Short mmCIF file of C-alpha atoms and ligand atoms in Angstrom, two decimals:
data_model
loop_
_atom_site.label_atom_id
_atom_site.label_comp_id
_atom_site.label_asym_id
_atom_site.label_seq_id
_atom_site.Cartn_x
_atom_site.Cartn_y
_atom_site.Cartn_z
CA MET A 1 129.61 134.78 89.66
CA ASN A 2 129.75 134.14 93.42
CA ALA A 3 132.23 131.62 94.78
CA SER A 4 132.18 130.83 98.46
CA ALA A 5 135.43 130.11 100.30
CA LYS A 6 136.63 128.76 103.62
CA SER A 7 139.77 129.02 105.75
CA LYS A 8 140.94 126.96 108.69
CA LYS A 9 143.91 126.67 111.03
CA PRO A 10 146.93 125.37 109.11
CA ASN A 11 148.61 122.27 110.60
CA THR A 12 152.08 123.68 110.15
CA PRO A 13 153.62 127.17 110.47
CA LEU A 14 153.61 129.45 107.44
CA SER A 15 156.95 129.93 105.73
CA GLY A 16 158.61 131.08 102.52
CA ARG A 17 159.18 134.20 100.43
CA VAL A 18 156.45 135.85 98.37
CA GLN A 19 156.37 138.73 95.89
CA THR A 20 153.81 141.42 96.64
CA PRO A 21 151.47 142.23 93.72
CA GLY A 22 151.62 145.69 92.15
CA ASP A 23 150.12 148.62 94.02
CA LYS A 24 146.51 149.30 93.08
CA SER A 25 146.65 153.08 93.59
CA ILE A 26 149.78 153.45 91.48
CA SER A 27 148.49 151.10 88.78
CA HIS A 28 145.34 153.21 88.27
CA ARG A 29 147.42 156.37 88.11
CA ALA A 30 149.95 154.93 85.66
CA LEU A 31 147.20 154.10 83.15
CA ILE A 32 145.38 157.42 83.60
CA LEU A 33 148.45 159.65 83.33
CA GLY A 34 149.72 157.53 80.44
CA ALA A 35 146.41 158.16 78.63
CA LEU A 36 146.66 161.92 79.23
CA ALA A 37 150.29 162.19 78.10
CA GLU A 38 151.88 162.77 74.73
CA GLY A 39 153.80 159.67 73.66
CA THR A 40 153.99 156.08 74.86
CA THR A 41 154.29 155.18 78.53
CA GLU A 42 155.82 151.83 79.43
CA ILE A 43 154.53 150.25 82.63
CA THR A 44 156.00 147.25 84.44
CA GLY A 45 154.57 145.47 87.48
CA LEU A 46 151.04 146.68 86.77
CA LEU A 47 148.45 145.05 89.02
CA GLU A 48 146.19 143.05 86.73
CA GLY A 49 143.21 143.13 89.09
CA ASP A 50 139.65 143.75 87.88
CA ASP A 51 139.64 147.36 89.13
CA ILE A 52 142.70 148.15 87.05
CA LEU A 53 141.41 146.34 83.96
CA ARG A 54 138.33 148.59 84.16
CA THR A 55 140.57 151.64 84.19
CA ALA A 56 142.49 150.25 81.19
CA ASP A 57 139.18 149.82 79.33
CA ALA A 58 138.12 153.35 80.31
CA MET A 59 141.36 154.77 78.93
CA ARG A 60 140.71 152.97 75.63
CA ALA A 61 137.19 154.44 75.60
CA PHE A 62 138.67 157.94 75.92
CA GLY A 63 140.86 157.23 72.90
CA ALA A 64 144.20 156.11 74.35
CA LYS A 65 145.92 153.01 72.94
CA VAL A 66 146.40 150.52 75.76
CA LYS A 67 148.27 147.26 75.11
CA ARG A 68 149.22 144.38 77.37
CA LEU A 69 152.67 143.17 76.35
CA GLY A 70 153.12 140.45 78.97
CA ASP A 71 152.81 139.72 82.66
CA GLY A 72 152.36 143.19 84.25
CA ARG A 73 153.98 144.83 81.19
CA TRP A 74 151.71 147.38 79.58
CA GLN A 75 152.04 150.19 77.08
CA VAL A 76 149.80 153.26 76.94
CA THR A 77 149.90 155.73 74.06
CA GLY A 78 148.20 158.85 75.34
CA ARG A 79 146.06 161.46 73.64
CA GLY A 80 148.39 164.37 74.51
CA GLU A 81 147.33 167.63 72.87
CA ARG A 82 144.39 166.01 71.07
CA GLY A 83 142.67 165.52 74.44
CA TRP A 84 140.34 162.75 75.53
CA ARG A 85 137.51 161.99 73.13
CA THR A 86 133.87 161.17 73.89
CA PRO A 87 133.45 157.46 74.75
CA LYS A 88 130.98 155.63 72.50
CA THR A 89 129.35 153.76 75.40
CA PRO A 90 129.04 154.39 79.16
CA VAL A 91 132.30 153.99 81.08
CA ASP A 92 131.83 151.17 83.62
CA PHE A 93 134.13 151.43 86.66
CA GLY A 94 133.04 148.09 88.14
CA ASN A 95 133.89 148.09 91.86
CA ALA A 96 136.63 150.74 91.67
CA GLY A 97 136.23 153.95 93.66
CA THR A 98 139.72 155.12 92.77
CA GLY A 99 139.19 154.58 89.05
CA ALA A 100 135.83 156.35 89.21
CA ARG A 101 136.92 159.42 91.13
CA LEU A 102 140.24 160.01 89.38
CA ILE A 103 138.84 159.49 85.91
CA MET A 104 135.87 161.78 86.57
CA GLY A 105 138.38 164.46 87.60
CA ALA A 106 140.59 164.02 84.55
CA ALA A 107 137.64 163.89 82.09
CA ALA A 108 136.14 167.10 83.52
CA GLY A 109 139.01 168.96 81.88
CA TYR A 110 137.72 168.07 78.40
CA ASN A 111 134.78 169.34 76.40
CA ILE A 112 133.11 165.92 76.19
CA LYS A 113 129.94 164.23 77.39
CA VAL A 114 130.41 160.97 79.31
CA SER A 115 128.10 158.51 81.07
CA TYR A 116 129.49 156.62 84.04
CA THR A 117 128.29 153.42 85.73
CA GLY A 118 129.57 150.98 88.33
CA ASP A 119 128.57 147.84 90.22
CA ALA A 120 126.10 147.73 93.12
CA SER A 121 128.76 148.59 95.71
CA LEU A 122 130.22 151.53 93.76
CA SER A 123 126.72 152.81 92.94
CA SER A 124 126.01 153.19 96.65
CA ARG A 125 129.16 155.25 97.33
CA PRO A 126 129.23 159.06 97.52
CA MET A 127 130.48 160.81 94.39
CA GLY A 128 129.43 164.29 95.56
CA ARG A 129 132.84 164.64 97.19
CA VAL A 130 134.41 164.90 93.72
CA LEU A 131 131.45 166.43 91.87
CA THR A 132 131.35 169.42 94.26
CA PRO A 133 134.85 170.76 93.45
CA LEU A 134 134.46 169.81 89.76
CA ARG A 135 131.20 171.81 89.66
CA ASP A 136 133.00 174.72 91.36
CA MET A 137 135.44 174.56 88.44
CA GLY A 138 132.55 174.75 85.94
CA ALA A 139 131.86 171.12 85.01
CA GLU A 140 128.23 169.97 84.95
CA PHE A 141 126.75 166.57 85.76
CA ASP A 142 123.40 164.93 85.27
CA THR A 143 122.57 163.19 88.57
CA LYS A 144 119.88 163.44 91.22
CA THR A 145 121.70 161.64 94.00
CA ASP A 146 125.40 162.36 93.30
CA LYS A 147 125.84 158.60 92.96
CA LEU A 148 126.47 156.39 89.94
CA PRO A 149 125.09 156.07 87.34
CA LEU A 150 125.66 159.71 86.37
CA ALA A 151 126.83 161.70 83.36
CA GLN A 152 129.18 164.58 82.67
CA THR A 153 127.12 166.95 80.52
CA LYS A 154 129.69 169.72 80.31
CA GLY A 155 133.46 169.70 80.73
CA GLY A 156 136.41 171.76 79.55
CA LYS A 157 137.16 175.48 79.89
CA LEU A 158 137.24 175.07 83.65
CA VAL A 159 138.22 177.82 86.08
CA ALA A 160 141.04 177.25 88.54
CA ILE A 161 139.91 176.98 92.15
CA SER A 162 141.42 176.84 95.58
CA TYR A 163 139.88 173.86 97.35
CA THR A 164 140.07 172.35 100.84
CA PRO A 165 138.47 168.88 100.85
CA PRO A 166 136.27 168.32 103.92
CA HIS A 167 137.57 164.72 104.28
CA ALA A 168 141.10 163.40 104.16
CA SER A 169 140.90 161.75 100.72
CA ALA A 170 143.60 161.06 98.16
CA GLN A 171 140.89 160.37 95.60
CA VAL A 172 139.30 163.80 95.97
CA LYS A 173 142.71 165.49 96.00
CA SER A 174 143.67 163.62 92.83
CA ALA A 175 140.40 164.40 91.03
CA VAL A 176 140.91 168.14 91.57
CA LEU A 177 144.59 168.02 90.55
CA LEU A 178 143.83 166.02 87.40
CA ALA A 179 141.07 168.47 86.43
CA GLY A 180 143.57 171.27 87.08
CA LEU A 181 145.93 169.90 84.43
CA ASN A 182 143.67 171.17 81.68
CA THR A 183 142.54 174.38 83.40
CA GLU A 184 143.83 177.91 82.79
CA GLY A 185 145.43 179.35 85.95
CA THR A 186 146.60 177.97 89.28
CA THR A 187 144.62 175.14 90.83
CA GLU A 188 145.31 174.99 94.53
CA LEU A 189 144.49 172.19 96.90
CA HIS A 190 144.82 172.55 100.66
CA GLU A 191 145.14 169.16 102.26
CA ARG A 192 144.67 169.29 106.03
CA SER A 193 145.90 165.74 106.76
CA LEU A 194 148.43 164.23 104.40
CA THR A 195 147.09 161.37 102.30
CA ARG A 196 148.88 159.11 99.80
CA ASP A 197 150.91 161.26 97.42
CA HIS A 198 151.15 158.97 94.38
CA THR A 199 149.36 161.42 92.08
CA GLU A 200 151.79 164.21 92.99
CA ASN A 201 154.85 161.96 92.61
CA MET A 202 153.72 160.53 89.32
CA LEU A 203 152.71 163.89 87.84
CA LYS A 204 156.29 164.99 88.52
CA ALA A 205 157.58 161.93 86.69
CA PHE A 206 155.37 162.91 83.72
CA GLY A 207 157.07 166.32 83.67
CA VAL A 208 154.44 168.41 85.50
CA ASN A 209 155.68 171.19 87.75
CA ILE A 210 153.57 170.44 90.79
CA VAL A 211 154.49 172.38 93.91
CA ARG A 212 153.91 171.18 97.48
CA LYS A 213 154.28 173.65 100.37
CA PRO A 214 153.95 172.44 103.94
CA ARG A 215 151.47 174.33 106.13
CA GLU A 216 151.04 174.23 109.89
CA GLN A 217 148.18 171.84 109.15
CA GLY A 218 148.98 169.67 106.15
CA GLN A 219 150.11 171.14 102.84
CA ILE A 220 149.11 173.25 99.84
CA ILE A 221 149.57 171.71 96.41
CA THR A 222 149.50 173.85 93.28
CA ILE A 223 149.45 173.18 89.54
CA ASP A 224 149.67 175.90 86.88
CA GLY A 225 147.53 174.85 83.94
CA PRO A 226 147.13 174.00 81.24
CA VAL A 227 150.10 171.69 81.31
CA ALA A 228 151.19 168.90 78.96
CA LEU A 229 152.29 165.51 80.29
CA LYS A 230 155.21 163.68 78.69
CA ALA A 231 155.14 159.89 78.51
CA THR A 232 157.59 158.10 80.78
CA LYS A 233 158.41 154.69 82.26
CA VAL A 234 156.54 153.57 85.40
CA LYS A 235 157.66 150.68 87.56
CA VAL A 236 154.84 149.79 89.95
CA PRO A 237 156.01 148.83 93.47
CA GLY A 238 154.34 146.14 95.62
CA ASP A 239 151.08 147.09 97.33
CA PRO A 240 151.41 147.51 101.12
CA SER A 241 147.64 147.08 101.46
CA SER A 242 147.84 143.61 99.87
CA ALA A 243 151.03 142.74 101.79
CA ALA A 244 148.99 143.43 104.95
CA PHE A 245 147.06 140.15 104.51
CA LEU A 246 150.20 138.05 104.16
CA ILE A 247 151.74 139.80 107.16
CA ALA A 248 148.60 139.26 109.23
CA ALA A 249 148.58 135.55 108.38
CA ALA A 250 152.19 135.12 109.54
CA LEU A 251 151.63 137.11 112.74
CA MET A 252 148.62 134.98 113.67
CA VAL A 253 149.73 131.41 112.87
CA PRO A 254 152.09 130.02 115.56
CA GLY A 255 155.67 129.38 114.47
CA SER A 256 155.34 131.28 111.16
CA ASP A 257 158.28 133.04 109.55
CA ILE A 258 157.89 134.60 106.10
CA ILE A 259 159.41 137.27 103.87
CA VAL A 260 157.13 139.53 101.85
CA GLU A 261 159.21 141.05 99.07
CA ASN A 262 158.97 144.32 97.17
CA VAL A 263 156.65 146.24 99.51
CA MET A 264 156.32 150.00 98.96
CA MET A 265 157.42 151.90 102.08
CA ASN A 266 155.74 155.30 101.72
CA ASP A 267 154.96 157.18 104.97
CA ALA A 268 151.49 157.93 103.66
CA ARG A 269 150.81 154.17 103.37
CA SER A 270 152.82 152.54 106.17
CA GLY A 271 150.60 153.27 109.17
CA LEU A 272 149.77 149.60 109.71
CA PHE A 273 153.42 148.59 109.94
CA GLU A 274 154.05 151.19 112.65
CA VAL A 275 150.96 150.11 114.59
CA LEU A 276 151.99 146.45 114.41
CA ASN A 277 155.44 147.31 115.71
CA GLU A 278 153.81 149.16 118.62
CA MET A 279 151.72 146.05 119.30
CA GLY A 280 154.93 144.04 119.62
CA ALA A 281 155.09 142.40 116.18
CA PHE A 282 158.27 140.96 114.76
CA LEU A 283 158.10 142.92 111.51
CA ARG A 284 161.44 144.05 110.05
CA ALA A 285 162.02 145.92 106.82
CA ASP A 286 165.29 144.92 105.10
CA ASN A 287 166.97 145.60 101.82
CA TYR A 288 165.60 149.13 101.34
CA ARG A 289 165.95 150.34 97.76
CA ARG A 290 164.46 152.91 95.38
CA SER A 291 162.31 151.70 92.54
CA GLY A 292 159.99 153.65 90.26
CA GLY A 293 160.23 156.78 92.40
CA GLU A 294 159.22 154.98 95.62
CA THR A 295 161.17 153.27 98.38
CA ILE A 296 160.60 149.53 98.58
CA ALA A 297 161.78 146.93 101.06
CA ASP A 298 161.41 143.25 101.93
CA LEU A 299 159.43 142.61 105.11
CA HIS A 300 160.44 139.80 107.43
CA VAL A 301 157.51 138.72 109.62
CA LYS A 302 157.35 136.14 112.40
CA HIS A 303 154.45 134.93 114.49
CA SER A 304 154.27 137.29 117.46
CA LYS A 305 152.52 137.64 120.78
CA LEU A 306 150.80 140.99 120.37
CA ARG A 307 149.30 143.43 122.86
CA GLY A 308 146.29 145.66 122.30
CA ILE A 309 146.94 149.39 121.91
CA THR A 310 144.99 152.55 121.13
CA VAL A 311 145.32 153.67 117.52
CA MET A 312 144.55 157.39 117.35
CA SER A 313 142.56 158.96 114.50
CA ASP A 314 145.58 160.79 113.04
CA ARG A 315 146.74 157.38 111.79
CA VAL A 316 143.72 156.89 109.54
CA PRO A 317 145.03 158.48 106.31
CA SER A 318 148.14 156.29 106.32
CA MET A 319 146.25 153.02 106.82
CA VAL A 320 142.66 153.72 105.83
CA ASP A 321 142.27 150.40 103.98
CA GLU A 322 143.97 148.31 106.66
CA TYR A 323 141.50 148.53 109.57
CA PRO A 324 139.49 145.36 108.82
CA VAL A 325 142.65 143.26 108.83
CA LEU A 326 144.07 145.13 111.83
CA ALA A 327 140.85 144.32 113.71
CA VAL A 328 141.34 140.65 112.77
CA ILE A 329 144.94 140.73 114.03
CA ALA A 330 143.69 142.45 117.21
CA ALA A 331 141.48 139.43 117.85
CA THR A 332 144.67 137.47 118.64
CA ALA A 333 146.30 140.20 120.77
CA ARG A 334 146.34 140.34 124.56
CA GLY A 335 143.95 143.05 125.79
CA THR A 336 141.87 145.53 123.82
CA THR A 337 142.82 147.39 120.64
CA VAL A 338 140.93 150.66 120.33
CA MET A 339 140.80 152.18 116.82
CA ARG A 340 139.56 155.77 116.66
CA GLY A 341 138.31 158.03 113.87
CA LEU A 342 136.96 155.34 111.54
CA GLY A 343 134.01 157.28 110.03
CA GLU A 344 135.42 157.04 106.47
CA LEU A 345 135.27 153.22 106.69
CA ARG A 346 131.50 153.51 106.35
CA VAL A 347 131.82 154.69 102.71
CA LYS A 348 134.35 152.19 101.35
CA GLU A 349 133.43 149.25 99.07
CA SER A 350 131.04 148.35 101.93
CA ASP A 351 130.40 149.81 105.39
CA ARG A 352 133.61 148.35 106.78
CA LEU A 353 133.07 149.64 110.30
CA THR A 354 129.83 147.74 110.84
CA GLY A 355 130.99 144.86 108.63
CA THR A 356 134.17 144.31 110.64
CA GLN A 357 132.28 144.29 113.92
CA LYS A 358 129.71 141.83 112.53
CA MET A 359 132.40 139.54 111.10
CA LEU A 360 134.22 139.40 114.43
CA ARG A 361 131.12 139.01 116.59
CA ALA A 362 129.70 136.26 114.39
CA ASN A 363 132.94 134.37 115.02
CA GLY A 364 132.81 134.88 118.78
CA VAL A 365 135.20 137.84 119.09
CA ASP A 366 134.35 140.73 121.42
CA ALA A 367 134.06 143.82 119.18
CA THR A 368 132.17 147.03 119.94
CA ILE A 369 131.49 150.28 118.09
CA ASP A 370 131.08 153.57 119.88
CA GLY A 371 130.58 156.42 117.40
CA ASP A 372 133.55 156.15 115.03
CA THR A 373 135.62 154.01 117.42
CA LEU A 374 136.00 150.25 117.06
CA SER A 375 137.33 148.23 120.00
CA VAL A 376 138.40 144.60 119.70
CA THR A 377 139.40 142.41 122.63
CA GLY A 378 141.68 139.54 121.77
CA GLY A 379 141.69 135.98 123.02
CA HIS A 380 140.30 132.62 121.96
CA ILE A 381 138.50 132.83 118.57
CA PRO A 382 135.69 130.27 118.25
CA GLY A 383 135.06 130.92 114.51
CA GLY A 384 132.47 128.81 112.68
CA ALA A 385 130.46 131.62 111.00
CA LYS A 386 129.75 132.42 107.37
CA VAL A 387 130.61 136.07 106.70
CA LYS A 388 128.75 138.24 104.19
CA THR A 389 131.36 140.10 102.20
CA ARG A 390 129.03 142.63 100.49
CA HIS A 391 131.08 143.12 97.29
CA ASP A 392 134.14 144.05 99.35
CA HIS A 393 137.50 142.45 98.57
CA ARG A 394 139.18 143.54 101.80
CA MET A 395 136.34 142.23 103.95
CA ALA A 396 136.56 138.89 102.12
CA MET A 397 140.32 138.57 102.65
CA SER A 398 140.12 139.75 106.27
CA ALA A 399 137.52 137.09 107.10
CA LEU A 400 139.65 134.36 105.51
CA ILE A 401 142.67 135.49 107.54
CA LEU A 402 140.56 135.29 110.73
CA GLY A 403 139.88 131.63 109.96
CA LEU A 404 143.62 130.87 110.12
CA ALA A 405 143.50 131.47 113.88
CA SER A 406 140.00 130.34 114.84
CA GLU A 407 138.95 127.04 116.36
CA LYS A 408 136.36 126.27 113.65
CA PRO A 409 136.74 127.32 109.99
CA VAL A 410 135.48 130.70 108.81
CA ARG A 411 133.47 130.83 105.60
CA ILE A 412 132.70 133.70 103.27
CA ASP A 413 129.70 133.89 100.94
CA ASP A 414 131.60 135.37 98.00
CA ALA A 415 135.29 135.39 97.18
CA SER A 416 134.96 136.73 93.64
CA MET A 417 135.66 140.36 94.58
CA ILE A 418 139.15 139.46 95.83
CA ALA A 419 140.20 139.61 92.18
CA THR A 420 139.59 143.37 92.13
CA SER A 421 142.80 144.04 94.06
CA PHE A 422 144.60 140.74 94.68
CA PRO A 423 143.92 138.19 91.92
CA ARG A 424 146.69 135.87 93.16
CA PHE A 425 145.62 135.95 96.83
CA PHE A 426 144.77 132.23 96.98
CA ASP A 427 148.01 131.27 95.16
CA LEU A 428 150.24 133.37 97.41
CA MET A 429 148.53 132.12 100.56
CA ALA A 430 149.11 128.55 99.32
CA GLU A 431 152.77 129.41 98.59
CA ILE A 432 153.32 130.24 102.28
CA GLY A 433 151.42 127.13 103.37
CA ALA A 434 147.88 128.38 104.04
CA SER A 435 145.59 126.54 101.69
CA LEU A 436 142.18 128.12 101.53
CA ASP A 437 139.23 126.28 100.01
CA ILE A 438 137.26 127.92 97.26
CA SER A 439 134.09 126.34 95.88
C1 S3P B 1 142.93 155.58 97.28
C2 S3P B 1 142.53 156.42 98.29
C3 S3P B 1 141.75 155.94 99.46
C4 S3P B 1 141.78 154.42 99.59
C5 S3P B 1 141.58 153.73 98.28
C6 S3P B 1 142.67 154.13 97.29
C7 S3P B 1 143.70 156.15 96.14
O1 S3P B 1 140.40 156.36 99.31
O2 S3P B 1 140.79 154.00 100.51
O3 S3P B 1 141.60 152.33 98.43
O4 S3P B 1 144.30 155.39 95.36
O5 S3P B 1 143.72 157.39 96.01
P1 S3P B 1 139.90 157.81 99.85
O6 S3P B 1 140.48 158.86 98.98
O7 S3P B 1 138.39 157.74 99.71
O8 S3P B 1 140.32 157.88 101.28
#
């Protein structure tokens, strides 16, 4: 069901302390590894967004026992040696690219037939990037377009491969590694640019001997299969990609001063924070601590006068999901922010490169695209437009953040997708003093 929403300049500065919701990437992985493992995995802080609930349902369909015990507290009893079983009905990933690609990788290791579907956005996204290495390993799929809906027609008895993904993608890396768990021999993945390493870290926590060797360019990751996973406890840290919207709001509304608590500080995810510091943001990380195998911190953010900078393409893997909101922040900076190497944004939940430019232009901001480069020149933001969000949660939230700094309100056609990654977005924004209208 579509619900439109609107944001406008708050009358007073934003203030207060907020808890960041659980990390989406880690939440998917906790459920999937829990369902592969022998024994019962206890998860706390799980993100209860729609994408994750789809993954929980998928794990049930493959035969794991998945129970919600309370707010963010979940228990997964995995299949262990019995292996995943054939789901009775098609597995529906909804809007979730991460769920889709990781689960297709893990399921390829089993001798089962599975049909997969997703929503309109996910069905337009490329799945060939995971099907190609899985086919190289011996899995077979019924699909004409390498897009959803598609079916695994043969899995199990895979052969170990050495694979170098053509794109920097943690999803592709993870799909190959998860398939490698149930494959005889050494599965080797050469990653040219380092992407988020949650799969590697969590496999270690589940007792897998996964080896990472740095190379001149990137790293080589190896797994000797088949290997059994042992259930463990997972504490999910706060999602830096969700924190980004709260941080953006505080940077853009004059006089604001907020603390965003429990944010994961992982080098493979913190690119935005570094860029904002280079732009002159008051953004301080305090109270560093270890939690659930990751470093977390509380981020203190104050409204700041920012300057435009050039963000080179080597930043992309560490902030791939943050460009729409960075472009919104750039609309308030002095000068031009040039963001290079954004080709991958075209294949996210929507074409975020074109979508970001359209959102900004419709609201009177100077934004241009040249190849894979987006340039945004900051200044006065007239606002007043209704933005099409195209089934994309991050585009929806980015547009609403823009409206906090524009002269006229910004509207979005559909806020429902926000629940895929950040179900409490409207509540947390209200907690810091930005009340957004939803109708
Ligand atoms: C993710 C990897 C990234 C990111 C996505 C989450 C993950 O996708 O955009 O939101 O959890 O592995 P790619 O692997 O396509 O870059």
